[in-house]
Short mmCIF file of C-alpha atoms in Angstrom, two decimals:
data_model
loop_
_atom_site.label_atom_id
_atom_site.label_comp_id
_atom_site.label_asym_id
_atom_site.label_seq_id
_atom_site.Cartn_x
_atom_site.Cartn_y
_atom_site.Cartn_z
CA MET A 276 -14.21 33.18 -2.50
CA THR A 277 -14.30 29.98 -4.54
CA THR A 278 -16.57 27.22 -3.25
CA LEU A 279 -16.60 23.65 -4.49
CA SER A 280 -19.20 20.96 -4.14
CA LYS A 281 -18.50 17.43 -3.06
CA ASN A 282 -19.71 16.22 -6.47
CA ILE A 283 -17.02 18.21 -8.29
CA LEU A 284 -14.30 16.70 -6.13
CA PHE A 285 -15.73 13.22 -6.64
CA GLU A 286 -15.51 13.84 -10.39
CA HIS A 287 -11.92 14.96 -9.85
CA PHE A 288 -11.07 11.78 -7.93
CA ALA A 289 -12.58 9.80 -10.80
CA GLY A 290 -10.38 11.65 -13.32
CA ARG A 291 -13.25 13.40 -15.09
CA THR A 292 -12.59 17.10 -14.39
CA SER A 293 -11.83 19.68 -17.07
CA PRO A 294 -8.71 21.90 -17.09
CA LEU A 295 -10.83 24.80 -15.80
CA GLN A 296 -12.20 22.70 -12.95
CA LYS A 297 -8.68 21.56 -12.05
CA LYS A 298 -7.61 25.21 -11.86
CA MET A 299 -10.58 25.95 -9.60
CA ILE A 300 -9.60 23.07 -7.32
CA ALA A 301 -5.99 24.27 -7.20
CA ASP A 302 -7.11 27.78 -6.19
CA TRP A 303 -9.51 26.34 -3.61
CA LEU A 304 -6.72 24.26 -2.05
CA LEU A 305 -4.72 27.39 -1.25
CA ASN A 306 -6.88 27.66 1.87
CA PRO A 307 -5.57 25.25 4.57
CA GLU A 308 -9.13 24.66 5.84
CA ASN A 309 -10.10 23.42 2.38
CA GLN A 310 -7.19 21.00 2.40
CA GLU A 311 -8.75 19.23 5.40
CA ILE A 312 -12.10 19.05 3.56
CA TYR A 313 -10.28 17.66 0.53
CA TYR A 314 -8.76 14.81 2.55
CA ARG A 315 -12.06 14.09 4.28
CA TRP A 316 -14.00 13.90 1.01
CA LEU A 317 -11.28 11.75 -0.51
CA GLU A 318 -11.83 9.26 2.31
CA ASP A 319 -15.60 9.46 1.71
CA TYR A 320 -14.96 8.67 -1.95
CA GLU A 321 -13.01 5.57 -0.97
CA ASN A 322 -15.78 4.41 1.32
CA ASP A 323 -18.46 4.97 -1.34
CA PHE A 324 -16.58 2.86 -3.88
CA PRO A 325 -15.34 -0.22 -1.97
CA GLN A 326 -14.90 -2.19 -5.19
CA ILE A 327 -11.80 -0.15 -5.94
CA MET A 328 -8.75 -2.04 -4.72
CA ALA A 329 -5.36 -0.38 -4.56
CA ASP A 330 -1.88 -1.79 -4.37
CA LYS A 331 -1.16 0.66 -1.54
CA GLU A 332 2.17 -0.70 -0.37
CA SER A 333 3.71 -0.65 -3.85
CA ALA A 334 2.45 2.86 -4.48
CA LYS A 335 3.67 4.16 -1.12
CA ALA A 336 7.05 2.47 -1.45
CA PHE A 337 7.59 4.08 -4.83
CA PHE A 338 6.33 7.47 -3.67
CA PHE A 339 8.54 7.75 -0.62
CA GLN A 340 11.58 6.49 -2.50
CA LYS A 341 11.11 9.30 -4.99
CA ILE A 342 10.63 12.14 -2.50
CA ALA A 343 14.06 11.44 -1.07
CA SER A 344 15.76 12.53 -4.30
CA GLU A 345 13.33 14.46 -6.51
CA THR A 346 11.39 17.70 -6.47
CA ILE A 347 7.61 17.64 -6.40
CA ASN A 348 7.49 18.53 -10.12
CA ASP A 349 9.70 15.56 -10.97
CA LEU A 350 7.69 13.39 -8.64
CA GLU A 351 4.35 14.19 -10.26
CA THR A 352 5.70 13.23 -13.67
CA SER A 353 7.27 10.03 -12.36
CA ILE A 354 4.09 8.93 -10.64
CA ASP A 355 2.14 9.37 -13.88
CA GLU A 356 4.61 7.12 -15.66
CA LYS A 357 5.48 4.46 -13.09
CA ILE A 358 2.77 3.90 -10.50
CA ILE A 359 1.87 0.23 -10.19
CA ILE A 360 -1.71 -0.72 -11.12
CA GLU A 361 -3.45 -3.97 -10.30
CA LYS A 362 -4.74 -5.85 -13.34
CA ASN A 363 -7.89 -4.11 -14.73
CA ILE A 364 -8.23 -2.01 -11.52
CA TRP A 365 -7.53 1.72 -11.30
CA GLN A 366 -5.05 2.68 -8.58
CA LEU A 367 -6.81 4.83 -5.98
CA SER A 368 -3.64 5.30 -3.92
CA TRP A 369 -2.40 7.54 -6.74
CA PHE A 370 -4.90 10.14 -5.59
CA LYS A 371 -3.85 10.03 -1.94
CA TRP A 372 -0.21 10.74 -2.62
CA THR A 373 -0.53 13.02 -5.67
CA SER A 374 -3.25 14.98 -3.84
CA ALA A 375 -0.62 16.08 -1.37
CA ALA A 376 1.71 16.87 -4.26
CA VAL A 377 -0.98 19.09 -5.83
CA ILE A 378 -1.47 20.97 -2.55
CA LEU A 379 2.24 21.74 -2.37
CA LEU A 380 2.52 22.66 -6.04
CA VAL A 381 -0.21 25.29 -5.86
CA SER A 382 1.65 27.02 -3.04
CA GLY A 383 3.82 28.63 -5.71
CA PHE A 384 7.10 26.95 -4.86
CA THR A 385 8.63 23.46 -4.82
CA LEU A 386 9.40 21.92 -1.45
CA TYR A 387 10.04 18.61 0.12
CA PHE A 388 7.76 16.93 2.61
CA GLN A 389 7.77 13.79 4.68
CA LYS A 390 5.63 10.72 4.92
CA ASP A 391 4.45 11.86 8.35
CA GLN A 392 2.68 14.91 6.90
CA LEU A 393 0.71 12.80 4.46
CA ILE A 394 -0.41 9.94 6.66
CA TYR A 395 -0.96 11.70 9.99
CA GLN A 396 -3.10 14.54 11.27
CA ASN A 397 -0.74 16.60 13.44
CA TYR A 398 -1.46 19.04 16.26
CA HIS A 399 1.12 21.21 18.00
CA THR A 400 0.72 23.71 20.82
CA ALA A 401 2.99 26.66 21.49
CA TYR A 402 4.29 27.70 24.89
CA GLY A 403 1.41 28.94 27.04
CA GLU A 404 -1.23 27.42 24.72
CA THR A 405 -3.69 24.57 25.24
CA GLN A 406 -5.89 22.99 22.57
CA SER A 407 -9.04 20.85 22.59
CA ILE A 408 -9.14 18.11 19.95
CA ASP A 409 -12.08 15.93 18.89
CA LEU A 410 -10.83 12.63 17.48
CA PRO A 411 -12.77 10.96 14.63
CA ASP A 412 -13.98 8.16 16.95
CA GLY A 413 -15.64 10.63 19.35
CA SER A 414 -12.82 10.62 21.91
CA LYS A 415 -11.62 13.98 23.23
CA VAL A 416 -8.12 15.22 23.94
CA THR A 417 -6.89 18.38 25.62
CA LEU A 418 -3.30 19.12 24.66
CA ASN A 419 -1.14 21.04 27.13
CA ALA A 420 1.40 23.70 26.17
CA ASN A 421 4.54 22.76 24.24
CA SER A 422 3.07 19.39 23.23
CA SER A 423 2.21 17.51 20.06
CA LEU A 424 -0.27 14.81 19.10
CA LYS A 425 -0.77 12.90 15.90
CA TYR A 426 -3.02 10.14 14.58
CA LYS A 427 -3.71 8.55 11.22
CA ARG A 428 -5.54 10.89 8.91
CA PHE A 429 -7.43 8.07 7.20
CA ASN A 430 -9.57 5.30 8.75
CA PHE A 431 -8.91 6.23 12.38
CA GLY A 432 -11.31 4.14 14.45
CA ASN A 433 -11.97 1.68 11.64
CA GLU A 434 -8.88 -0.45 12.23
CA ALA A 435 -8.15 -3.01 14.94
CA VAL A 436 -6.46 -0.44 17.19
CA ARG A 437 -7.01 3.28 17.68
CA GLU A 438 -3.51 4.67 17.99
CA VAL A 439 -2.27 8.18 18.83
CA PHE A 440 1.25 9.47 19.39
CA LEU A 441 1.98 12.01 22.13
CA ASP A 442 5.00 14.12 22.90
CA GLY A 443 4.39 16.33 25.93
CA GLU A 444 1.25 16.28 28.05
CA ALA A 445 -2.44 15.67 27.35
CA ALA A 446 -5.70 14.69 29.02
CA PHE A 447 -7.84 12.03 27.34
CA SER A 448 -11.51 11.11 27.47
CA VAL A 449 -11.73 7.94 25.41
CA LYS A 450 -15.00 6.77 23.88
CA HIS A 451 -15.77 3.11 24.46
CA LYS A 452 -16.48 1.07 21.32
CA THR A 453 -19.02 -1.75 21.22
CA ASN A 454 -16.40 -4.09 19.80
CA ASN A 455 -14.02 -3.27 22.71
CA GLN A 456 -11.58 -1.74 20.26
CA ARG A 457 -8.33 -0.81 21.99
CA PHE A 458 -7.08 2.76 22.25
CA ILE A 459 -3.31 3.18 22.65
CA VAL A 460 -1.32 6.30 23.47
CA ARG A 461 2.28 5.89 22.38
CA THR A 462 5.07 8.19 23.56
CA SER A 463 8.73 8.67 22.73
CA GLN A 464 9.64 8.00 26.37
CA LYS A 465 9.45 4.15 26.35
CA LEU A 466 5.90 4.26 27.68
CA GLU A 467 2.49 3.52 26.20
CA VAL A 468 -1.01 3.54 27.65
CA GLU A 469 -3.60 0.99 26.50
CA VAL A 470 -7.28 1.64 27.27
CA LEU A 471 -10.84 0.71 26.33
CA GLY A 472 -12.95 3.63 27.57
CA THR A 473 -11.74 5.94 30.31
CA GLU A 474 -10.42 9.32 31.41
CA PHE A 475 -6.74 9.80 32.16
CA SER A 476 -3.81 12.14 31.65
CA VAL A 477 -0.37 11.39 30.24
CA PHE A 478 2.85 13.33 30.82
CA ALA A 479 5.76 12.30 28.58
CA ARG A 480 8.75 14.61 28.42
CA ASN A 481 12.52 14.18 28.49
CA ARG A 482 12.77 14.23 32.29
CA GLY A 483 10.27 11.41 32.74
CA SER A 484 6.70 10.22 32.24
CA LYS A 485 3.59 9.75 34.34
CA VAL A 486 0.03 8.53 33.89
CA VAL A 487 -2.85 9.49 36.18
CA LEU A 488 -6.13 7.55 35.89
CA SER A 489 -9.36 9.43 36.67
CA LYS A 490 -11.84 6.67 35.90
CA GLY A 491 -12.05 3.40 34.02
CA LYS A 492 -9.18 1.00 33.53
CA VAL A 493 -5.88 1.22 31.69
CA LYS A 494 -2.77 -0.84 31.19
CA VAL A 495 0.56 0.97 31.12
CA ASN A 496 3.33 -0.68 29.11
CA PHE A 497 6.95 0.38 29.59
CA LEU A 498 10.49 -0.82 29.12
CA ASN A 499 12.55 -1.80 32.15
CA GLY A 500 15.96 -2.07 30.55
CA ILE A 501 15.24 -4.31 27.57
CA THR A 502 12.31 -6.04 29.25
CA LYS A 503 8.77 -4.94 28.48
CA ARG A 504 6.59 -4.73 31.59
CA SER A 505 2.96 -3.83 32.22
CA VAL A 506 0.98 -2.33 35.09
CA MET A 507 -2.80 -2.40 35.45
CA MET A 508 -4.11 0.86 36.91
CA LYS A 509 -7.26 1.61 38.88
CA PRO A 510 -8.86 5.06 39.36
CA GLY A 511 -6.70 7.30 41.52
CA ASP A 512 -3.45 5.57 40.59
CA LEU A 513 -0.39 7.45 39.39
CA VAL A 514 2.34 5.55 37.55
CA SER A 515 5.62 7.39 36.99
CA LEU A 516 8.67 6.46 34.96
CA ASP A 517 11.88 8.47 35.32
CA LYS A 518 14.47 8.89 32.58
CA THR A 519 16.56 6.04 34.00
CA GLY A 520 13.62 3.64 33.61
CA LYS A 521 12.73 3.44 37.31
CA THR A 522 8.99 3.12 37.92
CA ALA A 523 6.78 4.00 40.88
CA ILE A 524 3.07 3.56 41.63
CA LYS A 525 1.10 5.55 44.18
CA THR A 526 -2.46 6.62 44.93
CA VAL A 527 -3.31 10.32 44.67
CA LYS A 528 -6.10 12.05 46.56
CA ASN A 529 -7.09 14.57 43.90
CA VAL A 530 -6.69 13.35 40.32
CA ASN A 531 -8.14 16.61 39.00
CA SER A 532 -5.07 18.49 40.17
CA TYR A 533 -3.08 16.74 37.44
CA THR A 534 -5.25 18.30 34.72
CA ALA A 535 -5.63 21.74 36.32
CA TRP A 536 -3.48 23.07 33.47
CA LYS A 537 -6.55 22.85 31.22
CA ALA A 538 -7.83 25.93 33.08
CA HIS A 539 -4.35 27.53 33.22
CA ARG A 540 -4.04 26.64 36.91
CA PHE A 541 -1.03 25.25 38.74
CA VAL A 542 -1.65 23.01 41.74
CA PHE A 543 1.30 22.61 44.11
CA ASP A 544 1.32 20.24 47.06
CA ASP A 545 4.58 20.63 48.92
CA THR A 546 6.16 21.06 45.48
CA SER A 547 9.83 22.05 45.32
CA LEU A 548 10.94 25.22 43.56
CA GLU A 549 13.11 23.03 41.33
CA GLU A 550 10.04 21.08 40.14
CA ILE A 551 8.14 24.33 39.62
CA SER A 552 11.00 25.67 37.49
CA TYR A 553 10.68 22.60 35.24
CA GLN A 554 6.96 23.24 34.85
CA ILE A 555 7.57 26.88 33.92
CA ALA A 556 10.10 25.85 31.27
CA GLU A 557 7.83 23.15 29.81
CA THR A 558 4.71 25.33 29.82
CA PHE A 559 6.04 28.76 28.89
CA GLY A 560 9.48 28.12 27.40
CA VAL A 561 11.24 30.24 30.04
CA GLN A 562 14.38 28.70 31.52
CA ILE A 563 14.83 29.16 35.28
CA LYS A 564 18.14 29.07 37.13
CA ILE A 565 18.11 28.76 40.93
CA ASN A 566 21.24 30.07 42.61
CA SER A 567 21.38 27.60 45.50
CA GLU A 568 20.42 24.02 46.29
CA GLU A 569 18.76 25.18 49.50
CA LEU A 570 16.48 27.51 47.56
CA ALA A 571 15.74 24.82 44.95
CA ASN A 572 14.47 22.55 47.72
CA ARG A 573 12.06 25.08 49.23
CA THR A 574 8.44 24.05 48.69
CA VAL A 575 5.12 25.66 47.79
CA THR A 576 1.55 24.52 48.47
CA GLY A 577 -1.53 26.04 46.87
CA THR A 578 -3.45 26.58 43.64
CA PHE A 579 -2.50 29.50 41.41
CA SER A 580 -3.71 30.86 38.06
CA ALA A 581 -1.13 32.01 35.53
CA ASP A 582 -1.39 32.71 31.81
CA LYS A 583 2.29 33.52 31.38
CA ALA A 584 5.59 32.85 33.10
CA ASP A 585 5.84 36.33 34.62
CA ASP A 586 2.55 35.78 36.48
CA LEU A 587 3.79 32.62 38.17
CA ILE A 588 7.25 34.05 38.89
CA ALA A 589 5.64 37.06 40.57
CA ILE A 590 3.61 34.71 42.80
CA LEU A 591 6.74 32.77 43.76
CA GLN A 592 8.59 36.00 44.41
CA GLU A 593 5.89 37.08 46.86
CA LEU A 594 5.48 33.70 48.57
CA LEU A 595 9.15 32.85 49.02
CA GLY A 596 10.65 36.32 49.28
CA LEU A 597 12.66 35.98 46.10
CA GLN A 598 14.38 38.39 43.80
CA TYR A 599 14.93 37.61 40.17
CA GLN A 600 17.00 38.82 37.28
CA LYS A 601 16.20 38.29 33.62
CA ASN A 602 19.24 37.80 31.40
CA GLU A 603 19.54 38.90 27.78
CA ASP A 604 18.86 35.36 26.57
CA GLY A 605 15.55 35.32 28.48
CA THR A 606 16.78 33.07 31.29
CA VAL A 607 15.44 34.02 34.73
CA VAL A 608 17.76 33.71 37.74
CA LEU A 609 16.06 33.28 41.11
CA SER A 610 17.78 34.09 44.38
CA GLU A 611 16.84 34.82 47.96
CA VAL A 612 16.61 38.35 49.32
CA TYR A 613 19.21 38.93 52.00
CA GLU A 614 18.62 41.85 54.34
#
């Protein structure tokens, strides 16, 4: 297996590698793990040579204009010919954007890609999967099933605001910075959470959003119609926002129950079967149909472990005396047993 030293890549970033070394780098980049190292060492190169100033906005504007209409091969040629260079200063941004082009070229086929893939580090979890993520600033995130998180690949923690984007559900343990640098979780559900150093969980899906604060202090920003409003939370608070924009604040006794999913546990406290069916769909990707409103309103209390949908459905079947039928499309229909 090909291994490359940091010095060789630094020479590559400086434009001093031979054709053979370029081929070695291309082969090395076929491994996705090496691609992450490549980006990390590119950032180190920038930090080691602060005298290099790039016209980043001009380079990015040109790059993203071209990817809308050209193949990667065309793009590489165009960048060589047209990238804007400050007077007497070599354009470092060229490496950021053509580096991604090189990675795609060595894959053996030409494809398109978006700005998001270049600028952001992306994480996605499948149904039934959780993932622990260490952010560059030392903060920690646990991502629940069927969720995604992204943050800037370069300079995260070195800018005025630490910013992450969440779709789904995650638990955060945010590291406090000596300069009181803000940490913001942005969601697609008209809600954002602004913190300094704290532990909290965020749920942001199509049917609504909620934030539960374990310790520390956070400010929740949300839209009420077209008006932006804010709520300051204290430990034990739960702020919820439904899909119509209606908000509610309450105090919860056990904040840990809202992150029990990290251990594949479900905590129900007089929870309706309808709500449980939503959780099954969001966690495992299994759609549940309940054949009566009366059954949908029946409630469950208790803590249960389940690694897959069938485990939880079997528990509900036993507790509530249910029968279920699985359709060809995978949908599960729940109904009561009538003697």
